PDB file of C-alpha atoms in Angstrom:
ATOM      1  CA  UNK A   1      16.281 -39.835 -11.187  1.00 55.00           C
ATOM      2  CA  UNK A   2      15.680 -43.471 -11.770  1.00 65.00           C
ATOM      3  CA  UNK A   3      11.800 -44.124 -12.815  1.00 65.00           C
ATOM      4  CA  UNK A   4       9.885 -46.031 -10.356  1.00 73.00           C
ATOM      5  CA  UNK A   5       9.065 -49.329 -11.129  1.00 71.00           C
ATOM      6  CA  UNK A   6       5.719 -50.204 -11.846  1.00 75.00           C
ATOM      7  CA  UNK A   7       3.736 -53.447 -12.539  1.00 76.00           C
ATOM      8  CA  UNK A   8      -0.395 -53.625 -13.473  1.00 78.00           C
ATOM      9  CA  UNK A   9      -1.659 -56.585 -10.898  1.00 84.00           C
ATOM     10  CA  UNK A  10      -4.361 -58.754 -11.877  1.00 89.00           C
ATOM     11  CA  UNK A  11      -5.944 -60.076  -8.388  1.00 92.00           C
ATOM     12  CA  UNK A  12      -8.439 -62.382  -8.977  1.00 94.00           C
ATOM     13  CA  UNK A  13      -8.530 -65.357 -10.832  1.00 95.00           C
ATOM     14  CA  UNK A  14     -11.330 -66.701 -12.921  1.00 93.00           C
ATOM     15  CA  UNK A  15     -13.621 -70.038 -13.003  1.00 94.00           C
ATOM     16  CA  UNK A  16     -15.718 -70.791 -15.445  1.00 92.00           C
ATOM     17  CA  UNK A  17     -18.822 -73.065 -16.299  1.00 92.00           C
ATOM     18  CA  UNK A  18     -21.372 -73.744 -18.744  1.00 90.00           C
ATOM     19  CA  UNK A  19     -24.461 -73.598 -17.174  1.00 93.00           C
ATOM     20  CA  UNK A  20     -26.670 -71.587 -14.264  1.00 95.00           C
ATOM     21  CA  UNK A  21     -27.293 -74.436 -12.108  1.00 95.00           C
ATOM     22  CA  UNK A  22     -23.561 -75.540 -11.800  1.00 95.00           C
ATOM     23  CA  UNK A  23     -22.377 -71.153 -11.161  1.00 96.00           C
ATOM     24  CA  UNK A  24     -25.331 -71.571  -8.459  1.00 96.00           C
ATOM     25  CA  UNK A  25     -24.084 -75.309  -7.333  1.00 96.00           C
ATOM     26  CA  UNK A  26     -20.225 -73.807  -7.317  1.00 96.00           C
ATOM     27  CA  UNK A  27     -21.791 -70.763  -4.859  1.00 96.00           C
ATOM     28  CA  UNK A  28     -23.575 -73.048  -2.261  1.00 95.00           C
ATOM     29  CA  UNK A  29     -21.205 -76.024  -2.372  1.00 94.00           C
ATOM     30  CA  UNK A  30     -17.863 -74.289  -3.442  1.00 96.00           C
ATOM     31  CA  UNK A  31     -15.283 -75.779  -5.978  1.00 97.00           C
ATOM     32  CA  UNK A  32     -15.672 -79.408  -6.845  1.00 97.00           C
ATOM     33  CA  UNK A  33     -12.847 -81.044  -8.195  1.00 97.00           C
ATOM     34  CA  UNK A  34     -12.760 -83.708 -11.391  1.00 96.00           C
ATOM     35  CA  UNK A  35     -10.428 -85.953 -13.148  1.00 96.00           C
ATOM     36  CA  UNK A  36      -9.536 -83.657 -16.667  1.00 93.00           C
ATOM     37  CA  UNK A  37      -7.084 -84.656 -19.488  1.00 92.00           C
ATOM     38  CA  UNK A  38      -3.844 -83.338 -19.917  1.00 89.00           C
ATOM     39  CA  UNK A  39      -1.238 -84.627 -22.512  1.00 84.00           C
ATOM     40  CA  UNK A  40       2.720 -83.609 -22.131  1.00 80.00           C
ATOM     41  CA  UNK A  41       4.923 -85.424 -25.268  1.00 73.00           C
ATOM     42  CA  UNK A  42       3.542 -88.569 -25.898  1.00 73.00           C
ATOM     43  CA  UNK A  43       1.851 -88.709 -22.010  1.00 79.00           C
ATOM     44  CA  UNK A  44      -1.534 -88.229 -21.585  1.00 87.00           C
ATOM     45  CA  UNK A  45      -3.489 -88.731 -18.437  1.00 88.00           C
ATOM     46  CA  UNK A  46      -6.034 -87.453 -16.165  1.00 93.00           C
ATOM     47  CA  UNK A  47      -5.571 -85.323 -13.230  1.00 93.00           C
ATOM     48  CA  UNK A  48      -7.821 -84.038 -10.730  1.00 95.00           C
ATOM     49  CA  UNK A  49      -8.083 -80.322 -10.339  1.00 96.00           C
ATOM     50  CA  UNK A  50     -10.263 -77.565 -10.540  1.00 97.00           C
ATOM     51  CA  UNK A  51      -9.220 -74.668 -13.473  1.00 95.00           C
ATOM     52  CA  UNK A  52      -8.687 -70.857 -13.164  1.00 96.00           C
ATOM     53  CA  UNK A  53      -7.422 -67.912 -15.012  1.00 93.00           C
ATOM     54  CA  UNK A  54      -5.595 -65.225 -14.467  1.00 93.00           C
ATOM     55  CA  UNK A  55      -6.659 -63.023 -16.504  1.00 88.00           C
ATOM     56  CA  UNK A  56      -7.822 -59.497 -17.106  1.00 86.00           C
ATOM     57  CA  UNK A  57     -11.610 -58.687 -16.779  1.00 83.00           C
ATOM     58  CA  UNK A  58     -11.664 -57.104 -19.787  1.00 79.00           C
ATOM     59  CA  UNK A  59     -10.098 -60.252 -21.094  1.00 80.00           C
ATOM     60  CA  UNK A  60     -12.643 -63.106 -19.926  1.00 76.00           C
ATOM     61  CA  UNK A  61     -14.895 -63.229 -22.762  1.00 71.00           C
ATOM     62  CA  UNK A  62     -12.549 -64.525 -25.090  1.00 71.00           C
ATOM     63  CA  UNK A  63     -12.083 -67.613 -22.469  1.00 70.00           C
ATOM     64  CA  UNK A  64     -16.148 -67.749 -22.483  1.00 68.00           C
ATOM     65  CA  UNK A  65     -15.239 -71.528 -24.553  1.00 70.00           C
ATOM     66  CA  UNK A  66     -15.136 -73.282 -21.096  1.00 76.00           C
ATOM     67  CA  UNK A  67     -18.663 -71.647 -20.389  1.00 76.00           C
ATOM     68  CA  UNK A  68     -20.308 -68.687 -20.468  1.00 84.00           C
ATOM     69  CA  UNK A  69     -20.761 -68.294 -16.686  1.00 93.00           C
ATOM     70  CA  UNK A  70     -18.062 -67.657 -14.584  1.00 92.00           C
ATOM     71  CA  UNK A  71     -17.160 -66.608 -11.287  1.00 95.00           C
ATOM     72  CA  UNK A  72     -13.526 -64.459 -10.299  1.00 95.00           C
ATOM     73  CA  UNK A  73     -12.045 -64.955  -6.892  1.00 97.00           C
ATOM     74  CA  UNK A  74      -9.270 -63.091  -5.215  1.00 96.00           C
ATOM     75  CA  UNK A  75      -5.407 -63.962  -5.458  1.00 96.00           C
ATOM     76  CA  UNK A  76      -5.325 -64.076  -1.257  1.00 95.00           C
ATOM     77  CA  UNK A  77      -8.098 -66.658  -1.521  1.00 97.00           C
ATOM     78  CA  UNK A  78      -5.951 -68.375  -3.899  1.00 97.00           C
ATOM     79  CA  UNK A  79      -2.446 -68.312  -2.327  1.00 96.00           C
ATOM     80  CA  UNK A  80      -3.986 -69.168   0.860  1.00 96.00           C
ATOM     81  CA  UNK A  81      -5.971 -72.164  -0.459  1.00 96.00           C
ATOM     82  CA  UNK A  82      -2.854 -73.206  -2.811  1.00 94.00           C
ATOM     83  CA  UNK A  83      -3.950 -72.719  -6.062  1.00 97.00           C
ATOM     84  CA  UNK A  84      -0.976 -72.323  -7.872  1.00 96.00           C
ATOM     85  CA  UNK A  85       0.183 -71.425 -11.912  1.00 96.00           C
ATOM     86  CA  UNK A  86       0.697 -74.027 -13.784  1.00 95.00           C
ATOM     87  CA  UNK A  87       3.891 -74.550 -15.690  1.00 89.00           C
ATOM     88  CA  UNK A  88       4.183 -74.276 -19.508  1.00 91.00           C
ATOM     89  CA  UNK A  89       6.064 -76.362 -21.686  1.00 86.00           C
ATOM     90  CA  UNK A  90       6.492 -77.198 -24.987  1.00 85.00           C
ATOM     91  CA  UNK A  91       8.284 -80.077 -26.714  1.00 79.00           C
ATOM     92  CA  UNK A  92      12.451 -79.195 -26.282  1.00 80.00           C
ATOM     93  CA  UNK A  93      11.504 -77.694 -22.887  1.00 79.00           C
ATOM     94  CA  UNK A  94      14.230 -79.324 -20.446  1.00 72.00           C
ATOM     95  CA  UNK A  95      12.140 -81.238 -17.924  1.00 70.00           C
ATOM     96  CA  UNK A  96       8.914 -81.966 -19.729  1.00 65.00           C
ATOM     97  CA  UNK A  97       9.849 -85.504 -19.537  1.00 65.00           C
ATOM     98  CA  UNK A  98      11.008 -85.240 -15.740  1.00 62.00           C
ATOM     99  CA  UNK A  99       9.066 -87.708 -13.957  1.00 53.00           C
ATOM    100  CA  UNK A 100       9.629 -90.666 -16.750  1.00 59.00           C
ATOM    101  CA  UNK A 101      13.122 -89.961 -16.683  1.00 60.00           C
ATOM    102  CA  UNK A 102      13.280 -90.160 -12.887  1.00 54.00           C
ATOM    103  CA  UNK A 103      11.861 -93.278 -12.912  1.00 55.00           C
ATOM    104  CA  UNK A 104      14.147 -94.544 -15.991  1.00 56.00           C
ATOM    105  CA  UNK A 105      17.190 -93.923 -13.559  1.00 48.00           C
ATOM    106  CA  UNK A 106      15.215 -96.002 -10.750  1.00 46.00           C
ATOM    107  CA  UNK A 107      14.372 -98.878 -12.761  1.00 47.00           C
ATOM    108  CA  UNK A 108      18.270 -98.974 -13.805  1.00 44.00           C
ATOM    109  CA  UNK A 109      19.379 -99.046 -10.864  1.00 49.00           C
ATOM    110  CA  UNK A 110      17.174-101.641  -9.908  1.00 47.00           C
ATOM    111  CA  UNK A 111      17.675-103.722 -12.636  1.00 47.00           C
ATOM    112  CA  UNK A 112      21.585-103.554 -12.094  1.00 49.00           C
ATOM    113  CA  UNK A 113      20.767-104.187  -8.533  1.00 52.00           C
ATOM    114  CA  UNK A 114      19.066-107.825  -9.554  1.00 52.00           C
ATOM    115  CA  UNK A 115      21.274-108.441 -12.314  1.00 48.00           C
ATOM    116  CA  UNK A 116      24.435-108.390  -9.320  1.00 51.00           C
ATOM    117  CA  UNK A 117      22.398-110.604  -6.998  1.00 57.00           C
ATOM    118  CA  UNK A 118      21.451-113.093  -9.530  1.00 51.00           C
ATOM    119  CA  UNK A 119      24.948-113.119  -9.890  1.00 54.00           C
ATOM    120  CA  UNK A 120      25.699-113.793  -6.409  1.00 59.00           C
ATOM    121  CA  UNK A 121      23.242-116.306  -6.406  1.00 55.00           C
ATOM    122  CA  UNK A 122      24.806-118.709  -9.738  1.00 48.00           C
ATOM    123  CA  UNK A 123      27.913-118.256  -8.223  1.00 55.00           C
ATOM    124  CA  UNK A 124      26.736-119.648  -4.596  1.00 60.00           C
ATOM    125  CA  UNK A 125      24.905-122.531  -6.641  1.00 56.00           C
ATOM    126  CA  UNK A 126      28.079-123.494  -8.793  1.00 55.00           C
ATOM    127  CA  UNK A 127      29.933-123.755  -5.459  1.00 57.00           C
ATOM    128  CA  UNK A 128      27.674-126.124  -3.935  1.00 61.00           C
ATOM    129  CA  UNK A 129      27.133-127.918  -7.083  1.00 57.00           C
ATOM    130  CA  UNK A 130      23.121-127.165  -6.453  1.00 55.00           C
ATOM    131  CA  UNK A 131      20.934-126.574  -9.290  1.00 53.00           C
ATOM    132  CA  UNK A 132      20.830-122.700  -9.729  1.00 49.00           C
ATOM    133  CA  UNK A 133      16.908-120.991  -9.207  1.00 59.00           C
ATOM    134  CA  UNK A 134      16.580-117.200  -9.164  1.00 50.00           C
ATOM    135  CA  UNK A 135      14.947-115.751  -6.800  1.00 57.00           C
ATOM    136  CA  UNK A 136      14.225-112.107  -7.000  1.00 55.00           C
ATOM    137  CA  UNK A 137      14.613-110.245  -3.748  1.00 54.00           C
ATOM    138  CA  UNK A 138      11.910-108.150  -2.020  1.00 53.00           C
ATOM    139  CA  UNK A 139      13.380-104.983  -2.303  1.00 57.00           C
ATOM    140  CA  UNK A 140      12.289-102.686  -0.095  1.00 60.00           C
ATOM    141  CA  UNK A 141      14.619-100.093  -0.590  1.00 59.00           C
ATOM    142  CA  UNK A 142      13.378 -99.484  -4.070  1.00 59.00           C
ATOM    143  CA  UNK A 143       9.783 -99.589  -3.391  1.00 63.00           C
ATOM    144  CA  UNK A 144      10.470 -96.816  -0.521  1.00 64.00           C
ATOM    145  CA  UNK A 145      12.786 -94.900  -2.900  1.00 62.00           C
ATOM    146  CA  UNK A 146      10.208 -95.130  -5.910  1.00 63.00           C
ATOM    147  CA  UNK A 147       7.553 -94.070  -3.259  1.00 67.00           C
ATOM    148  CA  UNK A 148       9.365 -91.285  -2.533  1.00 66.00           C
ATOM    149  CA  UNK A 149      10.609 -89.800  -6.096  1.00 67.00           C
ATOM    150  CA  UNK A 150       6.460 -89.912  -6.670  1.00 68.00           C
ATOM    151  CA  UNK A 151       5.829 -87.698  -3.927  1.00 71.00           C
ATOM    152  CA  UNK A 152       7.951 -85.132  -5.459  1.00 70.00           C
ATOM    153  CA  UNK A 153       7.576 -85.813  -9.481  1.00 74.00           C
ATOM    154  CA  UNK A 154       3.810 -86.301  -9.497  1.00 79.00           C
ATOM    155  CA  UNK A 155       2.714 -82.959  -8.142  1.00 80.00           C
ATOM    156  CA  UNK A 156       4.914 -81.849 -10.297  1.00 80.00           C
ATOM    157  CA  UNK A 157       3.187 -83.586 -13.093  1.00 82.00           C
ATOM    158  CA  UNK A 158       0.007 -82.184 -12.369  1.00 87.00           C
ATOM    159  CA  UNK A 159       1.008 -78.882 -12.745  1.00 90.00           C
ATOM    160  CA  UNK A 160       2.436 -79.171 -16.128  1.00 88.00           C
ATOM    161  CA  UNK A 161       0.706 -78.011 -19.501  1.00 90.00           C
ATOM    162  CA  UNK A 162       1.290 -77.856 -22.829  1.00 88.00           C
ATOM    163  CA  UNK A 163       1.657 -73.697 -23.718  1.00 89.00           C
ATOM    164  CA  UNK A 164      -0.467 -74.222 -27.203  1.00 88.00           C
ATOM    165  CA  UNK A 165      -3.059 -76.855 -27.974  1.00 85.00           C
ATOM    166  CA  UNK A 166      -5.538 -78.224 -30.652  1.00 81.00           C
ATOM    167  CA  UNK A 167      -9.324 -77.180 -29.618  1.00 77.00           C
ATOM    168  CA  UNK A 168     -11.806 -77.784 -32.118  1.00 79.00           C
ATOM    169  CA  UNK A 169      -9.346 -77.846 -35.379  1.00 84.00           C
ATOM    170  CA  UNK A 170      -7.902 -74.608 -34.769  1.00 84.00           C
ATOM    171  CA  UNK A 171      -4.438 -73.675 -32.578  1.00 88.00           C
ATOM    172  CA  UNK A 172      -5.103 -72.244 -29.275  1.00 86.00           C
ATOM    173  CA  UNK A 173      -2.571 -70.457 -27.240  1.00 89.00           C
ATOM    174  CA  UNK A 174      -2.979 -71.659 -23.690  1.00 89.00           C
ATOM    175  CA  UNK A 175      -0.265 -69.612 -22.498  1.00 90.00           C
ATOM    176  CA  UNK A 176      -2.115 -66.548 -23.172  1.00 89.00           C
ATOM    177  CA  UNK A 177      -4.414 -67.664 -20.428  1.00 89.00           C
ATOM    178  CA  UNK A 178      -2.851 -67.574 -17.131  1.00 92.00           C
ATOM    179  CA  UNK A 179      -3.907 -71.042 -15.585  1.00 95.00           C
ATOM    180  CA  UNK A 180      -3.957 -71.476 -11.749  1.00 96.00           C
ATOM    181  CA  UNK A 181      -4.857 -74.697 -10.536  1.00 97.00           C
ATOM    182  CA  UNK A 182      -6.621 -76.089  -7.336  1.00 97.00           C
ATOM    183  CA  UNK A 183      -5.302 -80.027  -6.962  1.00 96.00           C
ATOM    184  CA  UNK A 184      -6.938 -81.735  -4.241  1.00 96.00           C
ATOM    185  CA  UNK A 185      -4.921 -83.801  -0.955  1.00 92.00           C
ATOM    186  CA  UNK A 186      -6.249 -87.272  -2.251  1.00 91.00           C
ATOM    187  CA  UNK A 187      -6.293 -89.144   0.093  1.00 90.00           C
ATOM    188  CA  UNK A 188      -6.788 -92.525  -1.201  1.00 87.00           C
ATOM    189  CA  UNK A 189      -7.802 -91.885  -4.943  1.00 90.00           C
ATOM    190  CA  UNK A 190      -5.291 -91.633  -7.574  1.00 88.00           C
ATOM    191  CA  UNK A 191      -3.396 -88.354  -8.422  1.00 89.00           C
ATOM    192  CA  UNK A 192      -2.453 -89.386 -11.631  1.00 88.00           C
ATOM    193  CA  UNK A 193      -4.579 -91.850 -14.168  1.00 89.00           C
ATOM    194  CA  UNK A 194      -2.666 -92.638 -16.800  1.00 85.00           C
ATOM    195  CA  UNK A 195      -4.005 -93.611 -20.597  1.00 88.00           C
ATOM    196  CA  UNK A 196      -3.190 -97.460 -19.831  1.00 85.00           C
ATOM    197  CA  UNK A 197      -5.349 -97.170 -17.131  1.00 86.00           C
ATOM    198  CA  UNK A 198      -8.511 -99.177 -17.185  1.00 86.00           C
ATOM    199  CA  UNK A 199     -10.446 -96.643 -15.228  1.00 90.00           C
ATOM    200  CA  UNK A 200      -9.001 -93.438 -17.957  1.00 90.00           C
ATOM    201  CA  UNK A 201     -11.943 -94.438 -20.215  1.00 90.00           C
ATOM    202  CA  UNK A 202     -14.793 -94.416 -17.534  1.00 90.00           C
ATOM    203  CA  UNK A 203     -13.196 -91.308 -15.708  1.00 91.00           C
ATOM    204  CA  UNK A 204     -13.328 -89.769 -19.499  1.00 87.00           C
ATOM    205  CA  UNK A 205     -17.318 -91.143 -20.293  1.00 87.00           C
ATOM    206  CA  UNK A 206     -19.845 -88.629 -18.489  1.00 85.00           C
ATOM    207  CA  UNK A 207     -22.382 -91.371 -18.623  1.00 86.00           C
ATOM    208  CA  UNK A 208     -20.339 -93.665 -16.627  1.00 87.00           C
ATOM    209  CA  UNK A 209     -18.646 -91.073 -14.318  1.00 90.00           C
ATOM    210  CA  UNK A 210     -20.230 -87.759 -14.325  1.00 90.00           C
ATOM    211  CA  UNK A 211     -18.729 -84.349 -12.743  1.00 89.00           C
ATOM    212  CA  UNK A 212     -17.902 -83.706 -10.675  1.00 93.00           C
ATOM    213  CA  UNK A 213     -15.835 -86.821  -9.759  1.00 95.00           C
ATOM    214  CA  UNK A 214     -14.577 -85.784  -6.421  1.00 96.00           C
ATOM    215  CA  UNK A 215     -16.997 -83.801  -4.695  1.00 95.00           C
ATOM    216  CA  UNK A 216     -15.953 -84.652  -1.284  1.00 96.00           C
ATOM    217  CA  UNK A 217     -12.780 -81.978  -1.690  1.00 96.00           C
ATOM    218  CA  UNK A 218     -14.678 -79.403  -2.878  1.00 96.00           C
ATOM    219  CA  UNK A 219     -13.083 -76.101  -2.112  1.00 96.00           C
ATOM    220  CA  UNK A 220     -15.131 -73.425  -0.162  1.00 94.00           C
ATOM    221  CA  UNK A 221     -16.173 -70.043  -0.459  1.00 95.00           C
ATOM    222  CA  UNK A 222     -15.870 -69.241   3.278  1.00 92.00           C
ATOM    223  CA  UNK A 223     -16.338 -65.506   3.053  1.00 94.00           C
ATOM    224  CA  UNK A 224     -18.087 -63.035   0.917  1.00 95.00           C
ATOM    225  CA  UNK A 225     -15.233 -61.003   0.918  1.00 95.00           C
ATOM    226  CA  UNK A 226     -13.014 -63.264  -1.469  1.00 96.00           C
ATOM    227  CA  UNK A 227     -15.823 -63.136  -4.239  1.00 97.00           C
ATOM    228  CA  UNK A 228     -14.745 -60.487  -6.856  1.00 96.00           C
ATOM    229  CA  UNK A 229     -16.950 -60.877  -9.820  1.00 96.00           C
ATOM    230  CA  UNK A 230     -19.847 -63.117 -10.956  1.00 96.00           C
ATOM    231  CA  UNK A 231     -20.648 -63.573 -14.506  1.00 94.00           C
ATOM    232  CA  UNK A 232     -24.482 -64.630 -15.411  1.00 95.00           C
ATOM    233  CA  UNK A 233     -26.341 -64.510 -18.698  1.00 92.00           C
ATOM    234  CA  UNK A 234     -28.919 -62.115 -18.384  1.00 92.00           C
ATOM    235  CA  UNK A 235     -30.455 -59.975 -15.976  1.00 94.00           C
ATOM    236  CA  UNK A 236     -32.730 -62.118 -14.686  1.00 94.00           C
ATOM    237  CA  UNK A 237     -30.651 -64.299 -13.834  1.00 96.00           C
ATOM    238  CA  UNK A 238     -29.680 -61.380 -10.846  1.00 96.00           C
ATOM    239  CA  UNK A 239     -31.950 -61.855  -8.215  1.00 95.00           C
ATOM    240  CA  UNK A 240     -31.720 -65.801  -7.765  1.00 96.00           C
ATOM    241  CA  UNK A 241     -27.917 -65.260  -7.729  1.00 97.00           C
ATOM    242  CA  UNK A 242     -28.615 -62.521  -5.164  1.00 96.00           C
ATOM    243  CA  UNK A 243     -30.940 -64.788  -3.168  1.00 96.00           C
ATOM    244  CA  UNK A 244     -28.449 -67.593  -3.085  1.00 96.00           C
ATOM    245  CA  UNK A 245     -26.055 -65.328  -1.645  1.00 97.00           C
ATOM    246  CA  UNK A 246     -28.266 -64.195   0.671  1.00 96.00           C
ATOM    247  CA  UNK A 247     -28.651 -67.555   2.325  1.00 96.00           C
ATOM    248  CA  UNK A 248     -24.863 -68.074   1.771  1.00 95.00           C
ATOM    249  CA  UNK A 249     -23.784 -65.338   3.425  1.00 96.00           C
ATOM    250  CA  UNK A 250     -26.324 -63.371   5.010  1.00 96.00           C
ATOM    251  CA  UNK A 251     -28.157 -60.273   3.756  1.00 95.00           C
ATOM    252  CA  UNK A 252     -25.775 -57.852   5.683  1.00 96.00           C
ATOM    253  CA  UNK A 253     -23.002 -58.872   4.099  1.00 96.00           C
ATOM    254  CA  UNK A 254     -23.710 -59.341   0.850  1.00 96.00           C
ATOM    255  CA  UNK A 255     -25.513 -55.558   0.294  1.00 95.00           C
ATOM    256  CA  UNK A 256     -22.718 -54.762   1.637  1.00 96.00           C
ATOM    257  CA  UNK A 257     -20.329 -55.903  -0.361  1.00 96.00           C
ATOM    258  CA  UNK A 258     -22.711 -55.107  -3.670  1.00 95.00           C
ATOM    259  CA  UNK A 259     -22.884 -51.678  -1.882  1.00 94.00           C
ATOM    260  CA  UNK A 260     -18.655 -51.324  -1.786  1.00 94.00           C
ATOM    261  CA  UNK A 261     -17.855 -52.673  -5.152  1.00 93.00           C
ATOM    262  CA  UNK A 262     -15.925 -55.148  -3.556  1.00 95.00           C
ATOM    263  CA  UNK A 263     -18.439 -57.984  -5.600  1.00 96.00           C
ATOM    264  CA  UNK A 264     -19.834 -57.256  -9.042  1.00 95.00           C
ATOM    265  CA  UNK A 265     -22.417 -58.632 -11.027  1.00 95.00           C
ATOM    266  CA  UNK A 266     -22.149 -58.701 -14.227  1.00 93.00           C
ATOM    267  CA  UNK A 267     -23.632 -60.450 -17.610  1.00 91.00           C
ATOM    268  CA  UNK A 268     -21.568 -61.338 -20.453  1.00 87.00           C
ATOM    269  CA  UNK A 269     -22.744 -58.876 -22.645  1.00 85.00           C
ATOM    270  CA  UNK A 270     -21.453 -55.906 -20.117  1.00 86.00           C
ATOM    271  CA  UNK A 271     -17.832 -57.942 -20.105  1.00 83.00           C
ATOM    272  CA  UNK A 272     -17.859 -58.252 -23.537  1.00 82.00           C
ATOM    273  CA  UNK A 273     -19.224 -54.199 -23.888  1.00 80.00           C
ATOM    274  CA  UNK A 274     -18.166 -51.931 -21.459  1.00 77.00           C
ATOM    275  CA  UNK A 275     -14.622 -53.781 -20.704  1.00 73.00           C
TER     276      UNK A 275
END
């Protein structure tokens, strides 16, 4: 008799954040996104997004690094607010350089495209025994096509990171920790900022551009019922977190779901502890 397969699921994923005021901020106002630094190869930019694990509970204190509060969602809310995994790559992986090298055909292509006209255009100029002035073409077609290959490579882009890192002098495995990420719709800000980019270095100062940088696509916690775990400091930090709920959600709800088990409290000594 064949054995049946079975597979442990992990169904929440986990955000974290360094102080009380931003776990209560992230509670009443939901998810704010922010420009944050990513480097692929030789690439580094910033991206906006908001940053999750996937992880086991008995697991998140060794993420505590990114803060020591944190707050676990469900994988519905996730899926159905497209937070997706990111994609790890490393330095031979086959399309870590995919969006330059899209862009490397374009500008071929282009340039082969000129090169033919100015062509055209001596040859014209010989005929008619005029003096010969290039004039580059407005070329549509390439603006539309380059529009269009950023559409697909830059989303792409954003959900690309490197599977090991340096953090603080010592090799961390990023791989290890399961990253989801929520990237905004922008609607008129940029989706990608590179290095070269004048506005990289304010985006990167928190005295000239503090977080969160994009508040206005802050991502909601609707309903009580998508809230899985919240991770405080000490115990009496409880009640306030309790209280904001309260005027979050209502009181029914939220004893009830404290009630169920469906939302646990916990400080980081109990998930470092009793995990």
């Amino acid at each position: 008799m064949e054995a049946e397969f079975s597979q442990k699921r992990i169904n929440h994923i986990f955000h974290y954040t360094k102080s009380f005021d931003s776990l209560i901020g992230v509670l009443q106002k939901g998810f704010s996104p922010s420009y944050c630094q990513e480097q692929i190869t030789d690439l580094v930019y910033l991206i906006p997004m908001v940053s999750f694990c996937n992880i086991s509970i008995r697991d998140v204190d060794l993420y505590m690094r990114y803060g020591n509060y944190g707050i676990g969602m469900s994988i519905d809310w996730a899926i159905k607010n497209r937070i997706s995994p990111v994609i790890y790559i490393h330095e031979t992986s086959p399309f870590n350089s995919l969006h330059s090298d899209i862009n490397k055909i374009l500008l071929w292509d282009l340039v082969n495209g000129q090169f033919a006209d100015a062509q055209r255009q001596f040859q014209e100029a010989m005929d008619k025994g005029e003096a010969y002035n290039y004039t580059p073409p407005a070329d549509e077609r390439h603006t539309q096509l380059l529009s269009n290959i950023n559409m697909v490579t830059v989303p792409a882009l954003q959900f690309f990171k490197n599977w090991k890192v340096e953090y603080k002098g010592q090799e961390i495995i990023t791989y290890q920790e399961r990253e989801w990420r929520y990237i905004p719709d922008l609607k008129g800000e940029k989706k990608i900022i590179p290095s070269s980019d004048d506005e990289f270095g304010a985006f990167n100062d928190k005295d000239a551009k503090p977080k969160p940088h994009l508040p206005q696509y802050s991502l909601q916690i609707d309903n009580i019922i998508d809230l899985r775990y919240i991770i405080i400091s000490n115990e009496n930090e409880r009640g306030n977190v309790i209280d904001c709920l309260k005027d979050r959600f209502g009181e029914k709800d939220v004893l009830d779901a404290l009630f169920r088990g469906t939302l646990l409290i916990l400080t980081d000594n109990q998930v470092r502890n009793d995990f």
